[in-house]
Structures are given as structure tokens and as C-alpha cells.
């Protein structure tokens, strides 16, 4: 009896230790990703330091699936810069080039006009109307583009457009983590 | 230890690392290029100059733009975005930048040019301060790389003046 009980106990403790260490290593992966992301936010000063280009409005400069690195410094916004901005009523940030800047004498408040607001592309009309009613100001801008990497973001686009791919991927990764022995 | 999965993983990691390193080196190599672009802009004609019904001044003008931007192109250059902006100060605004014209230069062979154009975007002031206004024309360029850091610079050309009267 003693021998059986001993081995059962040893198997039980093995299982617990193994699953605990798996749980911890999973936690390490998640938390290090979070640390990198938050660190980037802190360094760049932008609330989303890396964005994936989702629309074709910046063709041929940026295509769908390219990624942009953003930086948000105290420097004033100037014509020609590529800014990423959020306006109310749209959850996706918009990437456009600034073509007009009017900066007030005392308050240094700026009125900005971006290229999408003037172009006659039909796709942009909705956006134009929104911006015309809001009046684009500094507080809508979440960052200006400083760097560029092609193609890296296309996986994100696939995952947002075909959610089934995302579930399969998450499922496969989860299975891998659970079944892996080390 | 030597299963298919481990080997595939190691290969993928190595490939991605090398690719990232090459992208970084390509971007850094752009710093070795010290460009010396040149440009000249003449205003040939003020087509019309008027006050809009709600009180903002608007100008239409014709320009002659000569530029040589060939030295901006390196092996990591995808394209160069070029624009001409009128820059001036008014009692209300410390700085006004209004784009008049822009273009994308896709390759080095198109980077030396001379063209006549009227303003592509409307030149409208916030207010009615444009009569007799002195302004700068600034040629800005943004170099869009194949990968990595974007570069931007400008040439400021001063000494332009709008007419005293509407026409």
C-alpha cells in the first residue's frame, strides 16, 4: 500500500509542478509583451506607437499591411508631416498628410487640414464631412509617422477581416502551450 | 531535441533576425548620403485675387518650378514626396502654411524637372490679410524609404509679395 500511495503522490506533485511552470512561462510571455508595448508608449509619447495601415488612402506611399512607427513630441505640427489622428465617431485611426497649418499667435493652437479632406476620392467623402464638422485640432492627433516597415502588418489585416483565422491561430497556440513538455 | 518543430522554429527565428538586421542596416545607410538639392520658383502671374463672400482672401497664381532633387535618392528610397507651401504670418496667426502644389517623384530619373503650374490646392487665408503680404515659398520634401526612418527637409525661398489690390 505504501508503495502505491507514494507513487500516486509523486505523479500528482509532478503534474502540479509542470502545469505551474507552464502557467508561469505563459505569464512571462504575456507580461513581457505588455512591458514592451507600454515601454514604447512611454518612449514615443504616443498612445499607439505602432499602427498598421488599413486603408489605401496613402497609396502609393503606404499600402495596406505596412506598419508605421509613430512619435508624439512637443514639437509643433507642420505641413507635410504624416499624422495619425482619431476623431469622434470613428474607431479606426486615420493616417493622412498635413497640407495646411494655421497656428495662432498667443495660444499656439493649430488648425490642420490634411490631404484627405481636400481630395475628391469618393471613399474619403465620409471622412471629409466628419472633419469639416469637427475641425481638426492638435488634440485629435495621436502621433506623427517617423518610420516605416513594409508588409509586416498584413497578418493583422487577415485576422481582423477573417476572424476565423484568429480563432484557429489562438487555438493552435494554446494547444501547443498545453501539450508541450518543456 | 532535434525534432522537425525545433529545427523549423530555429530556422524561422534566424531568418527573421537576419531580415530585421538587414532592414536596420539599410535604414542606417541612408545617413551616409548627404544630399545637395537645389530649387528655384518664380511666380509668373497672379491669375486672380479676391475676397470670398464670407471674408477670406483667396489667390490663384501660376508658378514656374525648377528643381534638382536627384541627390536625395539612395538605394533605400521608395519615392520622394514633394510640395510647395506658401508661408506667412498674420496678426491672428503666428504661422500659416498653405500647400499650393505637390507631387510624388517615383524614381531618380524624374527628380530633375522644370514645370509650369497654377496652384493645385486653393490658397485661402484665414481672414483677409493677403493684400500686399510678403510671403515665403518653401519647397519641402519627404523621403519615403523602402524600409526604416523617413527623412524630411526644405528649401526656403523668400521675397515674394502679393498685389496691393484685389483683381
PDB file of N, CA and C in Angstrom, chain A residues 58-63 66 68-69 77-82 97-106 108-109 111 115 118-119 145-150 182, chain B residues 6 23 78-79 81 83 85 87-99 102 104 120-122 124-126 140 142 144-151:
ATOM      1  N   UNK A  58      -3.328  56.285 -48.646  1.00  0.00           N
ATOM      2  CA  UNK A  58      -1.983  56.844 -48.757  1.00  0.00           C
ATOM      3  C   UNK A  58      -1.189  56.195 -49.896  1.00  0.00           C
ATOM      4  N   UNK A  59      -1.846  55.421 -50.751  1.00  0.00           N
ATOM      5  CA  UNK A  59      -1.156  54.817 -51.901  1.00  0.00           C
ATOM      6  C   UNK A  59      -0.560  55.923 -52.768  1.00  0.00           C
ATOM      7  N   UNK A  60       0.569  55.727 -53.421  1.00  0.00           N
ATOM      8  CA  UNK A  60       1.402  54.526 -53.376  1.00  0.00           C
ATOM      9  C   UNK A  60       2.449  54.545 -52.279  1.00  0.00           C
ATOM     10  N   UNK A  61       2.414  55.543 -51.414  1.00  0.00           N
ATOM     11  CA  UNK A  61       3.414  55.625 -50.351  1.00  0.00           C
ATOM     12  C   UNK A  61       3.313  54.466 -49.383  1.00  0.00           C
ATOM     13  N   UNK A  62       2.136  54.302 -48.806  1.00  0.00           N
ATOM     14  CA  UNK A  62       1.910  53.203 -47.881  1.00  0.00           C
ATOM     15  C   UNK A  62       0.796  52.325 -48.416  1.00  0.00           C
ATOM     16  N   UNK A  63       1.027  51.035 -48.367  1.00  0.00           N
ATOM     17  CA  UNK A  63      -0.018  50.114 -48.795  1.00  0.00           C
ATOM     18  C   UNK A  63      -0.644  49.453 -47.582  1.00  0.00           C
ATOM     19  N   UNK A  66       1.277  47.651 -44.373  1.00  0.00           N
ATOM     20  CA  UNK A  66       2.542  48.234 -43.939  1.00  0.00           C
ATOM     21  C   UNK A  66       2.374  48.739 -42.507  1.00  0.00           C
ATOM     22  N   UNK A  68       3.568  51.581 -39.510  1.00  0.00           N
ATOM     23  CA  UNK A  68       4.174  52.890 -39.275  1.00  0.00           C
ATOM     24  C   UNK A  68       4.547  53.006 -37.807  1.00  0.00           C
ATOM     25  N   UNK A  69       5.704  53.593 -37.548  1.00  0.00           N
ATOM     26  CA  UNK A  69       6.098  53.888 -36.176  1.00  0.00           C
ATOM     27  C   UNK A  69       5.784  55.342 -35.900  1.00  0.00           C
ATOM     28  N   UNK A  77       3.077  70.881 -35.000  1.00  0.00           N
ATOM     29  CA  UNK A  77       2.762  70.154 -36.219  1.00  0.00           C
ATOM     30  C   UNK A  77       2.961  71.078 -37.416  1.00  0.00           C
ATOM     31  N   UNK A  78       3.608  70.570 -38.444  1.00  0.00           N
ATOM     32  CA  UNK A  78       3.904  71.374 -39.629  1.00  0.00           C
ATOM     33  C   UNK A  78       3.390  70.692 -40.883  1.00  0.00           C
ATOM     34  N   UNK A  79       3.204  71.494 -41.922  1.00  0.00           N
ATOM     35  CA  UNK A  79       2.725  70.962 -43.198  1.00  0.00           C
ATOM     36  C   UNK A  79       3.688  69.911 -43.721  1.00  0.00           C
ATOM     37  N   UNK A  80       3.147  68.870 -44.339  1.00  0.00           N
ATOM     38  CA  UNK A  80       3.959  67.827 -44.919  1.00  0.00           C
ATOM     39  C   UNK A  80       4.099  66.612 -44.036  1.00  0.00           C
ATOM     40  N   UNK A  81       3.923  66.786 -42.727  1.00  0.00           N
ATOM     41  CA  UNK A  81       4.072  65.641 -41.838  1.00  0.00           C
ATOM     42  C   UNK A  81       2.905  64.678 -42.008  1.00  0.00           C
ATOM     43  N   UNK A  82       3.195  63.412 -41.813  1.00  0.00           N
ATOM     44  CA  UNK A  82       2.144  62.404 -41.878  1.00  0.00           C
ATOM     45  C   UNK A  82       1.648  62.185 -40.458  1.00  0.00           C
ATOM     46  N   UNK A  97      -1.615  63.064 -44.698  1.00  0.00           N
ATOM     47  CA  UNK A  97      -0.571  64.072 -44.725  1.00  0.00           C
ATOM     48  C   UNK A  97      -1.170  65.460 -44.507  1.00  0.00           C
ATOM     49  N   UNK A  98      -0.480  66.256 -43.690  1.00  0.00           N
ATOM     50  CA  UNK A  98      -0.932  67.621 -43.408  1.00  0.00           C
ATOM     51  C   UNK A  98      -0.605  68.513 -44.598  1.00  0.00           C
ATOM     52  N   UNK A  99      -1.580  69.262 -45.119  1.00  0.00           N
ATOM     53  CA  UNK A  99      -1.249  70.181 -46.203  1.00  0.00           C
ATOM     54  C   UNK A  99      -1.451  71.642 -45.817  1.00  0.00           C
ATOM     55  N   UNK A 100      -2.117  71.879 -44.718  1.00  0.00           N
ATOM     56  CA  UNK A 100      -2.305  73.270 -44.330  1.00  0.00           C
ATOM     57  C   UNK A 100      -2.244  73.399 -42.812  1.00  0.00           C
ATOM     58  N   UNK A 101      -1.542  74.423 -42.352  1.00  0.00           N
ATOM     59  CA  UNK A 101      -1.419  74.664 -40.918  1.00  0.00           C
ATOM     60  C   UNK A 101      -1.670  76.136 -40.661  1.00  0.00           C
ATOM     61  N   UNK A 102      -2.492  76.425 -39.677  1.00  0.00           N
ATOM     62  CA  UNK A 102      -2.665  77.811 -39.217  1.00  0.00           C
ATOM     63  C   UNK A 102      -2.448  77.808 -37.711  1.00  0.00           C
ATOM     64  N   UNK A 103      -1.381  78.467 -37.272  1.00  0.00           N
ATOM     65  CA  UNK A 103      -1.056  78.461 -35.847  1.00  0.00           C
ATOM     66  C   UNK A 103      -1.316  79.823 -35.231  1.00  0.00           C
ATOM     67  N   UNK A 104      -2.114  79.862 -34.165  1.00  0.00           N
ATOM     68  CA  UNK A 104      -2.488  81.124 -33.513  1.00  0.00           C
ATOM     69  C   UNK A 104      -1.281  81.813 -32.869  1.00  0.00           C
ATOM     70  N   UNK A 105      -1.364  83.131 -32.786  1.00  0.00           N
ATOM     71  CA  UNK A 105      -0.265  83.910 -32.213  1.00  0.00           C
ATOM     72  C   UNK A 105       0.026  83.536 -30.764  1.00  0.00           C
ATOM     73  N   UNK A 106      -0.986  83.654 -29.891  1.00  0.00           N
ATOM     74  CA  UNK A 106      -0.705  83.529 -28.458  1.00  0.00           C
ATOM     75  C   UNK A 106      -0.855  82.104 -27.960  1.00  0.00           C
ATOM     76  N   UNK A 108      -0.905  79.281 -29.551  1.00  0.00           N
ATOM     77  CA  UNK A 108      -0.192  78.254 -30.306  1.00  0.00           C
ATOM     78  C   UNK A 108      -1.116  77.097 -30.703  1.00  0.00           C
ATOM     79  N   UNK A 109      -2.397  77.352 -30.643  1.00  0.00           N
ATOM     80  CA  UNK A 109      -3.362  76.347 -31.068  1.00  0.00           C
ATOM     81  C   UNK A 109      -3.306  76.259 -32.591  1.00  0.00           C
ATOM     82  N   UNK A 111      -4.917  74.906 -36.392  1.00  0.00           N
ATOM     83  CA  UNK A 111      -5.922  74.302 -37.257  1.00  0.00           C
ATOM     84  C   UNK A 111      -5.167  73.541 -38.328  1.00  0.00           C
ATOM     85  N   UNK A 115      -4.614  65.964 -46.328  1.00  0.00           N
ATOM     86  CA  UNK A 115      -4.838  65.763 -47.746  1.00  0.00           C
ATOM     87  C   UNK A 115      -6.180  65.099 -48.046  1.00  0.00           C
ATOM     88  N   UNK A 118      -9.234  67.266 -48.769  1.00  0.00           N
ATOM     89  CA  UNK A 118      -9.339  68.060 -49.993  1.00  0.00           C
ATOM     90  C   UNK A 118      -9.469  67.187 -51.231  1.00  0.00           C
ATOM     91  N   UNK A 119      -8.953  65.975 -51.175  1.00  0.00           N
ATOM     92  CA  UNK A 119      -9.002  65.133 -52.364  1.00  0.00           C
ATOM     93  C   UNK A 119     -10.436  64.772 -52.701  1.00  0.00           C
ATOM     94  N   UNK A 145       4.133  60.034 -38.128  1.00  0.00           N
ATOM     95  CA  UNK A 145       4.889  58.883 -38.585  1.00  0.00           C
ATOM     96  C   UNK A 145       6.360  59.254 -38.730  1.00  0.00           C
ATOM     97  N   UNK A 146       7.237  58.429 -38.158  1.00  0.00           N
ATOM     98  CA  UNK A 146       8.680  58.674 -38.298  1.00  0.00           C
ATOM     99  C   UNK A 146       9.405  57.514 -38.974  1.00  0.00           C
ATOM    100  N   UNK A 147       8.787  56.336 -38.956  1.00  0.00           N
ATOM    101  CA  UNK A 147       9.449  55.175 -39.550  1.00  0.00           C
ATOM    102  C   UNK A 147       8.449  54.265 -40.229  1.00  0.00           C
ATOM    103  N   UNK A 148       8.974  53.357 -41.022  1.00  0.00           N
ATOM    104  CA  UNK A 148       8.115  52.598 -41.909  1.00  0.00           C
ATOM    105  C   UNK A 148       8.681  51.197 -42.113  1.00  0.00           C
ATOM    106  N   UNK A 149       7.850  50.197 -42.061  1.00  0.00           N
ATOM    107  CA  UNK A 149       8.257  48.820 -42.387  1.00  0.00           C
ATOM    108  C   UNK A 149       7.189  48.220 -43.290  1.00  0.00           C
ATOM    109  N   UNK A 150       7.567  47.687 -44.439  1.00  0.00           N
ATOM    110  CA  UNK A 150       6.550  47.137 -45.331  1.00  0.00           C
ATOM    111  C   UNK A 150       6.087  45.744 -44.915  1.00  0.00           C
ATOM    112  N   UNK A 182       8.137  21.009 -22.256  1.00  0.00           N
ATOM    113  CA  UNK A 182       9.067  21.897 -21.548  1.00  0.00           C
ATOM    114  C   UNK A 182       8.765  23.314 -21.887  1.00  0.00           C
TER     115      UNK A 182
ATOM    116  N   UNK B   6      11.483  21.866 -33.771  1.00  0.00           N
ATOM    117  CA  UNK B   6      12.585  22.680 -33.237  1.00  0.00           C
ATOM    118  C   UNK B   6      13.424  23.282 -34.350  1.00  0.00           C
ATOM    119  N   UNK B  23      17.130  45.228 -42.628  1.00  0.00           N
ATOM    120  CA  UNK B  23      16.284  46.422 -42.688  1.00  0.00           C
ATOM    121  C   UNK B  23      16.935  47.568 -41.915  1.00  0.00           C
ATOM    122  N   UNK B  78      12.129  54.735 -51.710  1.00  0.00           N
ATOM    123  CA  UNK B  78      10.972  54.232 -52.443  1.00  0.00           C
ATOM    124  C   UNK B  78      10.436  55.332 -53.342  1.00  0.00           C
ATOM    125  N   UNK B  79      10.254  56.506 -52.765  1.00  0.00           N
ATOM    126  CA  UNK B  79       9.772  57.649 -53.525  1.00  0.00           C
ATOM    127  C   UNK B  79      10.020  58.905 -52.708  1.00  0.00           C
ATOM    128  N   UNK B  81       8.215  62.537 -51.737  1.00  0.00           N
ATOM    129  CA  UNK B  81       7.026  63.369 -51.786  1.00  0.00           C
ATOM    130  C   UNK B  81       7.473  64.818 -51.713  1.00  0.00           C
ATOM    131  N   UNK B  83       6.423  69.010 -51.996  1.00  0.00           N
ATOM    132  CA  UNK B  83       5.355  70.005 -52.069  1.00  0.00           C
ATOM    133  C   UNK B  83       5.875  71.413 -51.866  1.00  0.00           C
ATOM    134  N   UNK B  85       4.835  75.085 -50.359  1.00  0.00           N
ATOM    135  CA  UNK B  85       3.890  75.742 -49.459  1.00  0.00           C
ATOM    136  C   UNK B  85       4.199  77.222 -49.379  1.00  0.00           C
ATOM    137  N   UNK B  87       4.256  80.328 -46.982  1.00  0.00           N
ATOM    138  CA  UNK B  87       4.328  80.501 -45.533  1.00  0.00           C
ATOM    139  C   UNK B  87       4.371  81.984 -45.204  1.00  0.00           C
ATOM    140  N   UNK B  88       3.512  82.403 -44.293  1.00  0.00           N
ATOM    141  CA  UNK B  88       3.461  83.812 -43.930  1.00  0.00           C
ATOM    142  C   UNK B  88       2.855  83.945 -42.545  1.00  0.00           C
ATOM    143  N   UNK B  89       3.019  85.123 -41.961  1.00  0.00           N
ATOM    144  CA  UNK B  89       2.452  85.400 -40.639  1.00  0.00           C
ATOM    145  C   UNK B  89       1.385  86.475 -40.777  1.00  0.00           C
ATOM    146  N   UNK B  90       0.358  86.377 -39.959  1.00  0.00           N
ATOM    147  CA  UNK B  90      -0.685  87.408 -39.938  1.00  0.00           C
ATOM    148  C   UNK B  90      -0.891  87.838 -38.489  1.00  0.00           C
ATOM    149  N   UNK B  91      -1.593  88.957 -38.265  1.00  0.00           N
ATOM    150  CA  UNK B  91      -1.851  89.355 -36.876  1.00  0.00           C
ATOM    151  C   UNK B  91      -2.537  88.253 -36.064  1.00  0.00           C
ATOM    152  N   UNK B  92      -3.373  87.450 -36.716  1.00  0.00           N
ATOM    153  CA  UNK B  92      -4.090  86.390 -35.998  1.00  0.00           C
ATOM    154  C   UNK B  92      -3.221  85.153 -35.787  1.00  0.00           C
ATOM    155  N   UNK B  93      -2.487  84.769 -36.847  1.00  0.00           N
ATOM    156  CA  UNK B  93      -1.744  83.520 -36.794  1.00  0.00           C
ATOM    157  C   UNK B  93      -0.232  83.770 -36.880  1.00  0.00           C
ATOM    158  N   UNK B  94       0.496  83.125 -35.973  1.00  0.00           N
ATOM    159  CA  UNK B  94       1.951  83.260 -35.979  1.00  0.00           C
ATOM    160  C   UNK B  94       2.546  82.599 -37.212  1.00  0.00           C
ATOM    161  N   UNK B  95       1.895  81.538 -37.665  1.00  0.00           N
ATOM    162  CA  UNK B  95       2.392  80.856 -38.859  1.00  0.00           C
ATOM    163  C   UNK B  95       1.221  80.299 -39.653  1.00  0.00           C
ATOM    164  N   UNK B  96       1.247  80.567 -40.940  1.00  0.00           N
ATOM    165  CA  UNK B  96       0.302  79.932 -41.850  1.00  0.00           C
ATOM    166  C   UNK B  96       1.125  79.185 -42.874  1.00  0.00           C
ATOM    167  N   UNK B  97       0.818  77.922 -43.067  1.00  0.00           N
ATOM    168  CA  UNK B  97       1.449  77.150 -44.136  1.00  0.00           C
ATOM    169  C   UNK B  97       0.330  76.645 -45.019  1.00  0.00           C
ATOM    170  N   UNK B  98       0.359  77.035 -46.270  1.00  0.00           N
ATOM    171  CA  UNK B  98      -0.679  76.588 -47.195  1.00  0.00           C
ATOM    172  C   UNK B  98      -0.017  75.893 -48.370  1.00  0.00           C
ATOM    173  N   UNK B  99      -0.341  74.623 -48.570  1.00  0.00           N
ATOM    174  CA  UNK B  99       0.214  73.896 -49.707  1.00  0.00           C
ATOM    175  C   UNK B  99      -0.383  74.426 -50.990  1.00  0.00           C
ATOM    176  N   UNK B 102       1.750  69.807 -55.042  1.00  0.00           N
ATOM    177  CA  UNK B 102       2.565  68.687 -54.584  1.00  0.00           C
ATOM    178  C   UNK B 102       2.703  67.642 -55.676  1.00  0.00           C
ATOM    179  N   UNK B 104       4.558  63.396 -56.390  1.00  0.00           N
ATOM    180  CA  UNK B 104       5.347  62.256 -55.947  1.00  0.00           C
ATOM    181  C   UNK B 104       6.384  61.975 -57.023  1.00  0.00           C
ATOM    182  N   UNK B 120      -2.437  73.912 -57.212  1.00  0.00           N
ATOM    183  CA  UNK B 120      -3.264  72.710 -57.234  1.00  0.00           C
ATOM    184  C   UNK B 120      -4.268  72.749 -56.082  1.00  0.00           C
ATOM    185  N   UNK B 121      -3.836  73.276 -54.949  1.00  0.00           N
ATOM    186  CA  UNK B 121      -4.722  73.447 -53.799  1.00  0.00           C
ATOM    187  C   UNK B 121      -5.036  74.923 -53.646  1.00  0.00           C
ATOM    188  N   UNK B 122      -6.202  75.222 -53.102  1.00  0.00           N
ATOM    189  CA  UNK B 122      -6.621  76.611 -53.010  1.00  0.00           C
ATOM    190  C   UNK B 122      -5.798  77.367 -51.969  1.00  0.00           C
ATOM    191  N   UNK B 124      -6.012  79.990 -49.602  1.00  0.00           N
ATOM    192  CA  UNK B 124      -7.008  80.786 -48.885  1.00  0.00           C
ATOM    193  C   UNK B 124      -6.448  81.152 -47.518  1.00  0.00           C
ATOM    194  N   UNK B 125      -6.579  82.417 -47.154  1.00  0.00           N
ATOM    195  CA  UNK B 125      -6.137  82.868 -45.843  1.00  0.00           C
ATOM    196  C   UNK B 125      -7.274  82.669 -44.837  1.00  0.00           C
ATOM    197  N   UNK B 126      -6.905  82.591 -43.547  1.00  0.00           N
ATOM    198  CA  UNK B 126      -7.939  82.631 -42.507  1.00  0.00           C
ATOM    199  C   UNK B 126      -8.166  84.099 -42.173  1.00  0.00           C
ATOM    200  N   UNK B 140       9.291  71.701 -49.751  1.00  0.00           N
ATOM    201  CA  UNK B 140       9.526  70.653 -48.756  1.00  0.00           C
ATOM    202  C   UNK B 140       9.652  69.320 -49.456  1.00  0.00           C
ATOM    203  N   UNK B 142       9.821  64.995 -48.505  1.00  0.00           N
ATOM    204  CA  UNK B 142       9.808  63.890 -47.547  1.00  0.00           C
ATOM    205  C   UNK B 142      10.265  62.645 -48.283  1.00  0.00           C
ATOM    206  N   UNK B 144      10.522  58.907 -48.636  1.00  0.00           N
ATOM    207  CA  UNK B 144       9.898  57.709 -48.080  1.00  0.00           C
ATOM    208  C   UNK B 144      10.772  56.510 -48.419  1.00  0.00           C
ATOM    209  N   UNK B 145      11.293  55.849 -47.381  1.00  0.00           N
ATOM    210  CA  UNK B 145      12.251  54.774 -47.601  1.00  0.00           C
ATOM    211  C   UNK B 145      11.556  53.460 -47.963  1.00  0.00           C
ATOM    212  N   UNK B 146      12.314  52.536 -48.491  1.00  0.00           N
ATOM    213  CA  UNK B 146      11.775  51.183 -48.674  1.00  0.00           C
ATOM    214  C   UNK B 146      11.541  50.567 -47.301  1.00  0.00           C
ATOM    215  N   UNK B 147      12.427  50.887 -46.377  1.00  0.00           N
ATOM    216  CA  UNK B 147      12.225  50.452 -45.000  1.00  0.00           C
ATOM    217  C   UNK B 147      12.980  51.403 -44.075  1.00  0.00           C
ATOM    218  N   UNK B 148      12.429  51.616 -42.886  1.00  0.00           N
ATOM    219  CA  UNK B 148      13.142  52.398 -41.881  1.00  0.00           C
ATOM    220  C   UNK B 148      12.676  53.822 -41.723  1.00  0.00           C
ATOM    221  N   UNK B 149      13.645  54.686 -41.395  1.00  0.00           N
ATOM    222  CA  UNK B 149      13.344  56.047 -40.983  1.00  0.00           C
ATOM    223  C   UNK B 149      13.020  56.942 -42.177  1.00  0.00           C
ATOM    224  N   UNK B 150      12.052  57.835 -42.002  1.00  0.00           N
ATOM    225  CA  UNK B 150      11.708  58.785 -43.052  1.00  0.00           C
ATOM    226  C   UNK B 150      12.509  60.080 -42.844  1.00  0.00           C
ATOM    227  N   UNK B 151      12.904  60.679 -43.942  1.00  0.00           N
ATOM    228  CA  UNK B 151      13.672  61.918 -43.866  1.00  0.00           C
ATOM    229  C   UNK B 151      12.865  63.060 -44.459  1.00  0.00           C
TER     230      UNK B 151
END
